[in-house]
Short mmCIF file of C-alpha atoms and ligand atoms in Angstrom, two decimals:
data_model
loop_
_atom_site.label_atom_id
_atom_site.label_comp_id
_atom_site.label_asym_id
_atom_site.label_seq_id
_atom_site.Cartn_x
_atom_site.Cartn_y
_atom_site.Cartn_z
CA MET A 29 97.26 120.30 113.32
CA ASP A 30 94.86 117.47 112.90
CA LYS A 31 94.13 116.72 109.27
CA VAL A 32 90.41 117.01 109.78
CA LEU A 33 90.91 120.58 110.89
CA ALA A 34 92.88 121.27 107.75
CA ARG A 35 90.11 119.86 105.60
CA GLY A 36 87.58 121.53 107.78
CA SER A 37 88.80 124.99 106.93
CA GLY A 38 86.14 124.80 104.22
CA SER A 39 85.54 127.44 101.63
CA ALA A 40 86.18 131.09 102.23
CA VAL A 41 82.64 131.70 101.05
CA ALA A 42 81.15 129.44 103.68
CA ARG A 43 83.33 130.97 106.37
CA SER A 44 82.53 134.58 105.54
CA ARG A 45 78.81 134.09 105.04
CA PRO A 46 77.19 136.49 107.49
CA ARG A 47 74.67 135.29 110.04
CA THR A 48 72.31 138.16 109.51
CA ALA A 49 68.75 139.10 110.17
CA VAL A 50 67.83 136.87 107.21
CA LEU A 51 68.65 133.86 109.30
CA SER A 52 66.58 135.06 112.24
CA MET A 53 63.72 135.66 109.85
CA LEU A 54 64.06 132.18 108.43
CA ALA A 55 64.18 130.81 111.94
CA GLY A 56 60.85 132.48 112.57
CA VAL A 57 59.39 130.85 109.47
CA ALA A 58 60.88 127.59 110.65
CA MET A 59 58.99 127.76 113.92
CA VAL A 60 55.71 128.34 112.12
CA ALA A 61 56.44 125.37 109.88
CA THR A 62 57.13 123.22 112.92
CA THR A 63 53.80 124.13 114.45
CA VAL A 64 51.98 123.18 111.26
CA ALA A 65 53.80 119.86 111.00
CA VAL A 66 52.92 118.98 114.56
CA ALA A 67 49.30 119.93 114.11
CA THR A 68 48.87 117.67 111.09
CA GLY A 69 50.56 114.54 112.41
CA ALA A 70 48.84 112.94 115.40
CA SER A 71 51.80 110.73 116.27
CA ALA A 72 54.46 113.14 115.08
CA GLY A 73 57.05 113.96 117.70
CA THR A 74 57.66 117.58 118.55
CA THR A 75 61.34 117.24 119.39
CA LEU A 76 64.27 115.61 117.61
CA GLY A 77 64.67 112.92 120.26
CA ALA A 78 61.00 112.02 120.46
CA SER A 79 60.60 111.92 116.67
CA ALA A 80 63.69 109.80 116.23
CA ALA A 81 62.48 107.46 118.97
CA GLU A 82 59.22 106.96 117.08
CA LYS A 83 61.37 105.65 114.24
CA GLY A 84 63.36 103.38 116.56
CA ARG A 85 66.38 105.67 116.54
CA TYR A 86 68.11 108.20 118.75
CA PHE A 87 69.00 111.81 118.10
CA GLY A 88 72.08 113.04 119.90
CA THR A 89 74.50 115.91 120.24
CA ALA A 90 78.05 116.51 121.32
CA VAL A 91 78.13 118.13 124.75
CA ALA A 92 80.85 120.20 126.41
CA ALA A 93 80.99 119.95 130.21
CA ASN A 94 81.79 123.64 130.62
CA LYS A 95 78.50 124.57 128.95
CA LEU A 96 76.33 122.68 131.42
CA SER A 97 75.98 125.94 133.36
CA ASP A 98 74.55 127.77 130.31
CA ALA A 99 70.77 127.79 130.78
CA THR A 100 69.91 128.22 127.09
CA TYR A 101 72.25 125.40 126.12
CA VAL A 102 70.93 123.04 128.78
CA GLY A 103 67.33 123.95 127.97
CA ILE A 104 67.77 122.88 124.34
CA LEU A 105 69.82 119.83 125.31
CA ASN A 106 67.19 118.52 127.72
CA ARG A 107 64.29 119.29 125.42
CA GLU A 108 65.60 117.94 122.11
CA PHE A 109 68.18 115.19 122.55
CA ASN A 110 68.23 111.64 123.92
CA MET A 111 71.89 110.71 123.31
CA VAL A 112 75.00 112.67 124.22
CA THR A 113 78.66 112.40 123.22
CA PRO A 114 81.23 114.16 125.40
CA GLU A 115 82.95 116.43 122.86
CA ASN A 116 86.42 116.28 124.44
CA GLU A 117 86.03 115.01 128.02
CA MET A 118 86.55 111.27 127.45
CA LYS A 119 89.61 111.65 125.23
CA TRP A 120 92.97 110.28 126.34
CA ASP A 121 94.45 113.69 127.27
CA ALA A 122 91.40 114.45 129.43
CA THR A 123 91.03 111.11 131.20
CA GLU A 124 94.68 110.11 131.77
CA PRO A 125 96.70 113.36 131.92
CA SER A 126 99.57 111.58 133.70
CA GLN A 127 100.28 107.93 133.06
CA GLY A 128 98.23 105.75 135.40
CA GLN A 129 96.41 108.74 136.93
CA PHE A 130 92.85 109.04 135.77
CA ASN A 131 90.64 112.09 135.89
CA TYR A 132 86.99 111.50 135.11
CA ALA A 133 85.54 114.67 136.67
CA ASN A 134 84.31 116.42 133.50
CA ALA A 135 83.23 113.27 131.71
CA ASP A 136 81.37 112.13 134.83
CA ARG A 137 79.47 115.43 134.90
CA ILE A 138 78.21 114.79 131.38
CA VAL A 139 77.33 111.16 132.11
CA SER A 140 75.46 112.16 135.29
CA HIS A 141 73.58 114.87 133.43
CA ALA A 142 72.62 112.36 130.73
CA GLN A 143 71.46 109.75 133.22
CA ALA A 144 69.47 112.28 135.24
CA ASN A 145 67.66 113.35 132.07
CA GLY A 146 67.03 109.99 130.45
CA MET A 147 69.68 110.31 127.76
CA ARG A 148 72.14 107.63 126.71
CA VAL A 149 75.85 108.19 126.14
CA ARG A 150 78.17 107.51 123.22
CA GLY A 151 81.72 107.21 124.58
CA HIS A 152 84.33 109.08 122.50
CA ALA A 153 87.13 108.03 122.00
CA LEU A 154 89.34 105.31 123.50
CA ALA A 155 92.24 105.11 121.03
CA TRP A 156 93.12 107.96 118.68
CA HIS A 157 96.32 109.45 117.28
CA SER A 158 95.13 112.92 118.26
CA GLN A 159 94.51 114.49 121.67
CA GLN A 160 96.93 112.14 123.37
CA PRO A 161 98.53 113.36 126.60
CA GLY A 162 102.17 114.39 126.21
CA TRP A 163 103.46 111.29 127.97
CA ALA A 164 101.68 109.01 125.49
CA GLN A 165 102.88 111.05 122.52
CA ASN A 166 106.41 110.31 123.72
CA LEU A 167 105.89 106.53 123.96
CA SER A 168 106.38 103.98 121.23
CA GLY A 169 106.50 100.23 120.68
CA THR A 170 105.50 97.86 123.42
CA ALA A 171 105.37 100.59 126.07
CA LEU A 172 102.76 102.48 124.03
CA ARG A 173 100.86 99.29 123.20
CA GLN A 174 100.65 98.42 126.89
CA ALA A 175 99.66 101.96 127.78
CA MET A 176 96.86 101.85 125.19
CA VAL A 177 95.55 98.52 126.50
CA ASN A 178 95.65 99.80 130.06
CA HIS A 179 93.96 103.08 129.11
CA ILE A 180 91.12 101.29 127.31
CA THR A 181 90.71 98.81 130.15
CA GLN A 182 90.60 101.50 132.81
CA VAL A 183 88.29 103.95 131.05
CA ALA A 184 85.87 101.35 129.69
CA THR A 185 85.76 99.71 133.14
CA HIS A 186 85.09 103.05 134.86
CA TYR A 187 82.08 103.59 132.59
CA LYS A 188 81.05 99.94 132.38
CA GLY A 189 77.30 99.61 131.94
CA LYS A 190 76.81 103.34 131.30
CA ILE A 191 77.84 103.56 127.66
CA TYR A 192 75.55 102.72 124.73
CA ALA A 193 78.41 102.64 122.24
CA TRP A 194 82.13 103.39 122.37
CA ASP A 195 84.15 104.91 119.57
CA VAL A 196 86.91 102.42 120.33
CA VAL A 197 89.21 103.60 117.57
CA ASN A 198 88.96 106.97 115.87
CA GLU A 199 90.36 108.14 112.52
CA ALA A 200 92.92 105.39 111.90
CA PHE A 201 92.89 105.56 108.10
CA ALA A 202 94.81 107.87 105.78
CA ASP A 203 92.83 110.41 103.76
CA SER A 204 94.07 108.95 100.50
CA GLY A 205 95.83 105.87 99.25
CA GLY A 206 93.57 103.37 100.98
CA GLY A 207 95.97 102.62 103.83
CA ARG A 208 96.32 103.29 107.50
CA ARG A 209 97.25 106.71 108.83
CA ASP A 210 100.80 106.84 110.13
CA SER A 211 100.80 107.42 113.89
CA ASN A 212 102.59 106.27 117.01
CA LEU A 213 99.76 103.78 117.58
CA GLN A 214 99.99 102.43 114.03
CA ARG A 215 103.73 101.97 114.46
CA THR A 216 103.10 99.58 117.38
CA GLY A 217 101.85 97.06 114.79
CA ASN A 218 98.97 96.74 112.34
CA ASP A 219 96.95 94.75 114.88
CA TRP A 220 96.58 97.72 117.25
CA ILE A 221 92.99 98.29 116.14
CA GLU A 222 91.82 94.76 116.81
CA VAL A 223 93.66 94.67 120.11
CA ALA A 224 91.82 97.87 121.05
CA PHE A 225 88.46 96.31 120.19
CA ARG A 226 89.18 93.09 122.08
CA THR A 227 90.32 95.03 125.11
CA ALA A 228 87.18 97.19 125.07
CA ARG A 229 84.94 94.12 124.72
CA ALA A 230 86.61 92.48 127.70
CA ALA A 231 86.17 95.60 129.84
CA ASP A 232 82.54 96.40 128.98
CA PRO A 233 80.88 93.51 127.14
CA ALA A 234 77.51 95.31 126.96
CA ALA A 235 78.70 98.41 125.10
CA LYS A 236 78.49 98.47 121.32
CA LEU A 237 81.97 98.87 119.90
CA CYS A 238 82.36 101.24 116.95
CA TYR A 239 85.04 102.29 114.51
CA ASN A 240 84.62 106.03 113.82
CA ASP A 241 86.07 108.14 111.00
CA TYR A 242 85.53 111.14 108.69
CA ASN A 243 85.53 111.28 104.88
CA THR A 244 84.05 107.80 104.79
CA ASP A 245 80.70 109.02 103.45
CA ASN A 246 81.33 108.73 99.71
CA TRP A 247 81.18 105.08 98.68
CA THR A 248 83.70 105.54 95.87
CA TRP A 249 86.43 107.09 98.02
CA GLU A 250 89.49 105.00 98.80
CA LYS A 251 89.20 105.75 102.49
CA THR A 252 85.61 104.46 102.61
CA GLN A 253 86.69 101.28 100.85
CA ALA A 254 89.62 100.82 103.21
CA VAL A 255 87.41 101.06 106.31
CA TYR A 256 84.84 98.77 104.66
CA ASN A 257 87.53 96.15 104.04
CA MET A 258 88.72 96.34 107.63
CA VAL A 259 85.20 95.85 109.00
CA LYS A 260 84.61 92.96 106.61
CA ASP A 261 87.86 91.34 107.71
CA PHE A 262 87.02 91.87 111.40
CA LYS A 263 83.62 90.23 110.93
CA ALA A 264 85.21 87.31 109.07
CA ARG A 265 87.81 86.74 111.79
CA GLY A 266 85.56 87.30 114.81
CA VAL A 267 87.16 90.55 115.96
CA PRO A 268 84.44 92.16 118.12
CA ILE A 269 82.97 95.13 116.21
CA ASP A 270 79.33 96.20 116.39
CA CYS A 271 79.11 99.49 114.59
CA VAL A 272 80.67 101.96 112.23
CA GLY A 273 80.46 105.68 112.91
CA LEU A 274 80.40 108.06 109.96
CA GLN A 275 81.33 111.47 111.36
CA SER A 276 79.83 113.28 108.37
CA HIS A 277 81.36 116.74 108.68
CA PHE A 278 80.10 118.22 105.43
CA ASN A 279 81.33 121.39 103.71
CA SER A 280 82.23 122.49 100.21
CA GLY A 281 85.53 120.60 100.33
CA SER A 282 83.88 117.44 101.62
CA PRO A 283 80.25 117.66 100.48
CA TYR A 284 77.31 115.36 101.23
CA PRO A 285 77.63 112.71 98.51
CA GLY A 286 74.73 111.46 96.40
CA ASN A 287 75.73 107.88 97.24
CA TYR A 288 75.62 108.37 101.03
CA ARG A 289 72.73 105.94 101.43
CA THR A 290 74.65 103.32 99.46
CA THR A 291 77.54 103.71 101.86
CA LEU A 292 75.25 103.30 104.88
CA GLN A 293 73.60 100.26 103.29
CA ASN A 294 76.86 98.59 102.37
CA PHE A 295 78.34 98.93 105.84
CA ALA A 296 75.08 97.70 107.40
CA ALA A 297 75.10 94.69 105.08
CA LEU A 298 78.36 93.59 106.74
CA GLY A 299 76.34 92.96 109.91
CA VAL A 300 77.16 96.11 111.87
CA ASP A 301 75.05 99.05 113.00
CA VAL A 302 75.76 102.34 111.30
CA GLN A 303 75.62 105.60 113.21
CA ILE A 304 76.03 109.18 112.03
CA THR A 305 78.26 110.40 114.81
CA GLU A 306 79.38 114.02 114.32
CA LEU A 307 77.02 115.53 111.77
CA ASP A 308 77.43 119.15 110.81
CA ILE A 309 76.76 120.78 107.44
CA GLU A 310 78.26 124.16 106.65
CA GLY A 311 75.89 126.63 104.98
CA SER A 312 72.59 128.30 105.72
CA GLY A 313 68.96 128.58 104.76
CA THR A 314 67.19 126.25 102.40
CA THR A 315 70.33 124.71 100.92
CA GLN A 316 71.58 123.63 104.31
CA ALA A 317 68.10 122.49 105.37
CA THR A 318 67.71 120.33 102.26
CA THR A 319 71.01 118.58 102.88
CA TYR A 320 70.14 117.93 106.52
CA GLY A 321 66.82 116.47 105.35
CA ASN A 322 68.58 114.21 102.87
CA VAL A 323 70.95 112.87 105.51
CA VAL A 324 68.02 112.04 107.80
CA LYS A 325 66.12 110.41 104.92
CA ASP A 326 69.12 108.23 104.14
CA CYS A 327 69.44 107.09 107.74
CA LEU A 328 65.72 106.27 107.95
CA ALA A 329 66.02 104.20 104.78
CA VAL A 330 68.61 101.86 106.33
CA SER A 331 67.22 99.85 109.23
CA ARG A 332 70.62 99.43 110.86
CA CYS A 333 71.25 103.18 110.83
CA THR A 334 70.40 103.42 114.50
CA GLY A 335 70.88 107.10 115.22
CA ILE A 336 72.21 110.53 114.37
CA THR A 337 74.37 112.81 116.50
CA VAL A 338 75.03 116.45 115.58
CA TRP A 339 78.39 117.89 116.64
CA GLY A 340 77.08 120.63 118.91
CA ILE A 341 73.85 122.47 119.66
CA ARG A 342 74.09 126.12 118.52
CA ASP A 343 76.22 127.39 115.65
CA THR A 344 78.30 129.21 118.22
CA ASP A 345 79.04 125.91 120.01
CA SER A 346 80.51 124.37 116.85
CA TRP A 347 84.19 123.67 116.24
CA ARG A 348 83.43 125.29 112.88
CA ALA A 349 81.33 128.17 114.23
CA SER A 350 81.96 130.43 111.24
CA GLY A 351 80.42 127.82 108.93
CA THR A 352 77.11 127.97 110.90
CA PRO A 353 76.77 124.20 110.49
CA LEU A 354 74.27 123.28 113.22
CA LEU A 355 70.51 123.22 113.86
CA PHE A 356 70.21 126.19 116.25
CA ASP A 357 71.53 129.71 115.79
CA GLY A 358 73.72 131.47 118.33
CA ASN A 359 70.65 132.60 120.26
CA GLY A 360 69.27 129.10 120.49
CA ASN A 361 66.57 129.64 117.86
CA LYS A 362 65.61 126.76 115.57
CA LYS A 363 67.01 127.15 112.06
CA PRO A 364 65.39 125.93 108.83
CA ALA A 365 67.76 122.97 109.11
CA TYR A 366 66.10 122.04 112.41
CA THR A 367 62.66 122.05 110.81
CA ALA A 368 63.89 119.97 107.90
CA VAL A 369 65.29 117.37 110.28
CA LEU A 370 62.16 117.24 112.44
CA ASP A 371 59.80 117.11 109.47
CA THR A 372 61.85 114.38 107.80
CA LEU A 373 61.90 112.32 110.98
CA ASN A 374 58.14 112.68 111.27
CA ALA A 375 57.49 111.92 107.61
CA GLY A 376 59.86 108.98 107.28
CA GLY A 377 57.65 105.94 107.55
CA THR A 378 59.70 103.10 106.26
CA THR A 379 62.71 101.31 107.67
CA PRO A 380 63.30 98.49 105.21
CA PRO A 381 65.85 95.85 106.10
CA PRO A 382 69.37 96.42 104.81
CA THR A 383 69.63 95.62 101.15
CA THR A 384 72.45 93.74 99.55
CA PRO A 385 75.24 96.04 98.42
CA THR A 386 74.14 98.12 95.47
CA SER A 387 77.60 98.24 94.00
CA THR A 388 80.13 95.48 93.92
CA PRO A 389 81.90 95.49 97.25
CA PRO A 390 85.64 95.16 97.22
CA THR A 391 86.77 91.64 97.92
CA SER A 392 89.06 90.64 100.71
CA ASN A 393 89.30 86.96 101.35
CA PRO A 394 89.22 85.96 104.99
CA PRO A 395 92.17 83.85 106.02
CA THR A 396 91.37 80.22 105.39
CA THR A 397 92.69 77.10 107.05
CA PRO A 398 92.21 73.91 105.06
CA PRO A 399 89.89 71.59 107.00
CA PRO A 400 91.47 68.44 108.36
CA SER A 401 90.20 65.25 106.76
CA GLY A 402 89.22 63.35 109.94
CA ASN A 403 86.52 64.05 112.52
CA GLY A 404 87.21 66.20 115.54
CA CYS A 405 88.88 69.59 115.32
CA THR A 406 92.20 71.34 115.17
CA ALA A 407 93.33 74.61 116.72
CA SER A 408 96.05 77.05 115.84
CA PHE A 409 96.90 80.44 117.24
CA THR A 410 98.58 83.72 116.50
CA THR A 411 100.04 85.93 119.18
CA ASN A 412 100.89 89.56 119.62
CA GLN A 413 103.49 89.77 122.40
CA TRP A 414 104.74 92.97 123.94
CA GLN A 415 106.95 93.49 126.94
CA GLY A 416 104.93 92.19 129.86
CA GLY A 417 101.80 91.13 128.03
CA PHE A 418 100.18 89.48 125.04
CA VAL A 419 97.00 88.89 123.08
CA THR A 420 96.51 85.44 121.56
CA THR A 421 93.88 84.63 118.94
CA VAL A 422 92.93 80.96 118.55
CA ARG A 423 91.22 79.54 115.49
CA VAL A 424 89.19 76.35 115.99
CA THR A 425 88.56 74.42 112.78
CA ALA A 426 86.08 71.55 112.47
CA GLY A 427 87.07 68.36 110.70
CA ALA A 428 84.90 66.41 108.25
CA ALA A 429 81.97 66.40 110.70
CA PRO A 430 80.24 69.41 112.24
CA LEU A 431 81.15 70.34 115.82
CA ASN A 432 78.60 70.53 118.59
CA GLY A 433 80.90 72.03 121.21
CA TRP A 434 84.68 72.17 121.41
CA ALA A 435 87.48 72.48 123.94
CA VAL A 436 91.01 73.75 123.38
CA ALA A 437 93.80 72.89 125.81
CA LEU A 438 97.05 74.83 126.07
CA THR A 439 99.55 75.73 128.74
CA LEU A 440 100.57 79.21 129.84
CA PRO A 441 104.29 79.46 130.69
CA ALA A 442 105.30 79.93 134.33
CA GLY A 443 104.58 83.46 135.51
CA ALA A 444 101.96 84.15 132.83
CA SER A 445 98.31 84.64 133.70
CA LEU A 446 95.06 85.42 131.93
CA VAL A 447 93.51 88.89 132.13
CA ASN A 448 90.58 88.67 129.69
CA THR A 449 89.03 86.04 127.45
CA TRP A 450 86.48 86.57 124.67
CA ASN A 451 84.33 84.07 122.78
CA ALA A 452 85.35 81.18 125.13
CA GLN A 453 85.19 80.12 128.77
CA PRO A 454 88.60 79.38 130.39
CA SER A 455 89.06 76.79 133.15
CA GLY A 456 91.43 78.97 135.20
CA THR A 457 93.95 81.77 134.88
CA SER A 458 97.39 80.10 134.82
CA GLY A 459 99.22 76.89 133.94
CA GLY A 460 97.39 74.23 131.93
CA LEU A 461 94.08 75.69 130.72
CA THR A 462 91.06 74.45 128.81
CA PHE A 463 88.97 76.94 126.85
CA ARG A 464 85.44 75.74 126.06
CA ASN A 465 83.02 77.24 123.56
CA VAL A 466 80.36 79.66 124.76
CA ALA A 467 76.67 79.38 123.88
CA TYR A 468 76.86 81.08 120.52
CA ASN A 469 79.94 79.50 118.94
CA GLY A 470 79.85 75.78 119.87
CA GLN A 471 78.27 74.72 116.60
CA VAL A 472 80.71 74.85 113.72
CA GLY A 473 79.90 73.37 110.34
CA ALA A 474 82.10 70.66 108.78
CA GLY A 475 85.34 72.32 107.70
CA GLY A 476 84.22 75.64 109.20
CA SER A 477 86.00 77.61 111.86
CA THR A 478 85.49 80.05 114.70
CA GLU A 479 87.83 82.19 116.75
CA PHE A 480 88.32 83.08 120.38
CA GLY A 481 91.03 85.04 122.11
CA PHE A 482 92.57 86.04 125.35
CA GLN A 483 94.79 88.68 126.79
CA GLY A 484 97.39 87.97 129.45
CA VAL A 485 100.37 89.26 131.34
CA GLY A 486 103.76 87.60 131.05
CA THR A 487 104.81 85.40 128.15
CA ALA A 488 102.30 84.04 125.64
CA PRO A 489 101.83 80.29 125.15
CA SER A 490 103.68 78.57 122.31
CA GLY A 491 103.36 75.22 120.55
CA THR A 492 100.24 73.64 119.11
CA PRO A 493 97.07 73.60 121.21
CA THR A 494 94.98 70.45 121.44
CA CYS A 495 91.39 70.60 120.19
CA THR A 496 88.70 68.15 121.30
CA ALA A 497 85.20 67.96 119.81
CA GLY A 498 82.08 67.88 122.01
O1 LIG B 527 84.93 119.37 118.60
C1 LIG B 527 86.20 119.02 119.09
C2 LIG B 527 87.01 120.26 119.38
O2 LIG B 527 86.46 120.96 120.47
C3 LIG B 527 88.45 119.91 119.65
O3 LIG B 527 89.22 121.07 119.76
C4 LIG B 527 88.98 119.02 118.56
C5 LIG B 527 90.40 118.64 118.84
O4 LIG B 527 90.88 117.61 118.06
O5 LIG B 527 88.18 117.85 118.46
C6 LIG B 527 86.88 118.17 118.07
O6 LIG B 527 86.14 116.98 117.88
C7 LIG B 527 86.63 116.12 116.84
C8 LIG B 527 86.23 114.71 117.22
O7 LIG B 527 86.73 114.41 118.50
C9 LIG B 527 86.74 113.70 116.22
N1 LIG B 527 86.32 114.03 114.88
C10 LIG B 527 86.58 115.39 114.46
C11 LIG B 527 85.99 116.38 115.47
C12 LIG B 527 86.17 117.78 114.98
O8 LIG B 527 87.53 118.13 114.92
#
C-alpha cells in the first residue's frame, strides 16, 4: 500500500465522526453567510474560481472521468472551479497500460471538458513510484530509465500546449531521514528526477514543471528540508523546474502546521511558483472551516502561491470520504469550509512579494568550477548513459572577462543523434555539432557559469568540448 494511504488512515475519531443533520444545518447557515458576504463586497466573487481569479490565482479540483456523467458533480465543477487535475487518468498505469501502447481516452475526456468550460489543466503525474503499470514495475536499470523517458516524452507531447503545469515527479522523498524514497525509479540512479524534468521540458516547453509531494508542509520536517535542498540545487545547476506542489492532505496525524506560510515563502524565495495541489482537511464544522481559511490566507500572503486545488468536490468523492475533508457534502451542499474559503478569498487584499526566508535555510553549495585565468570560456560535461540513449549536461564557464555569447563544439560518435536540447541551440543532430547560447543565457559574468543539456540516442560524446566566446 502506498505510504500516503497508511498515513492517511487518520484518527479513528475523524473517521467515525458522523455526517449528521448538524452538518446539513451548518451548510444552511453557510449559504446565508455567503449571501451576506456577496452583498457587502461589490467586487467580491461569488464562486471559488472567480474569487481566486480576482486575486490573480486559480481554484481547482481533482476530477474523475467516470463522474462527468453525474449532473450534480458537473454542476458544481462548472460553477466553482477554473483548474482541474485528473485524479487518476494521466497516471502511468492509465496512459501506458502496455509498453509503447498509449491510452488517453479518459484523460482526454477531462481535458476536453476543461477546455470546453474555460478551465485549465494540471497534469498529474509523469513519473511516480506508485500506480505504475505491471510491465514497468517489472523493469529496472537502463530499461526502466528508457521507458520513463519515453513515457514522459509521449504523454507530455500528446498534451503539448494544453497543460498549465505538470507534476513531473511525484513523491520521490522518504517520509523520514531526509533522503530519497527507495523505488525502482530511484534505483536507476539519483539523477532520475532531473532527467524527468529535462525530458518534460523538451516535450512541452510551455508547461510549468512541478515537483509534487506530501508531508512537505511543515518547515521543520526533514522531508520538507530535503525537497527544499533539491529545488535549490536544481535552480543552481539550471535543471528546469518552475514550481513546487504541496499536496497538503491534512488530518490529525499530519495536521496543518503553524509555519505553513513560512514553508510557502521559503520555497517561493528559491524562484519557483508554489501551488497547493491536493488540499483536503479531515474534520467538520467550524474547526475544519477555520483551517481551510488559514490555508487560503497563507497562499494569498505569498505572491508566488499561484493557486489551490482541492482533492475532490464532495466529501463522498474523496479518497478519504469517511474523514469528510472537502468543501461540499455528499449532496453537493456548501459546507462551512466552503464559506470560509470563499470569504477568505474575497477578504484577502494583499499579495506582497515573496519575503526572504524567515528561518535560516539549509545550505547546499552548488557545484563550483574554478574560473580559468584567461579570457574566453571553458566547457565540461557530465553524462548519464543508458543502453541506447543518454543525457549530457554541459557547463560553460567564463574566464576572467564576462561572456556576451558562447559556442561549444563537440562531436557525437557515429550512430548517435540528438533528440532534445535545452538552454542552447544546436547546429545539427549528428556528427560534429556546435551548441550556441539562447537569448537568455549568453551573458555570463566573469568567472560565472551556465548550463545546457541534450538528450540523444546511441552513445554519448566523450572528451573535452571546445568553448569559444562571442
Ligand atoms: O485520489 C487518488 C485515488 O483515487 C487513488 O486510488 C490513489 C492511488 O494511489 O491515488 C489518489 O491520489 C493520490 C495522488 O495521485 C498523489 N497524492 C496522494 C493522493 C491520495 O492518495
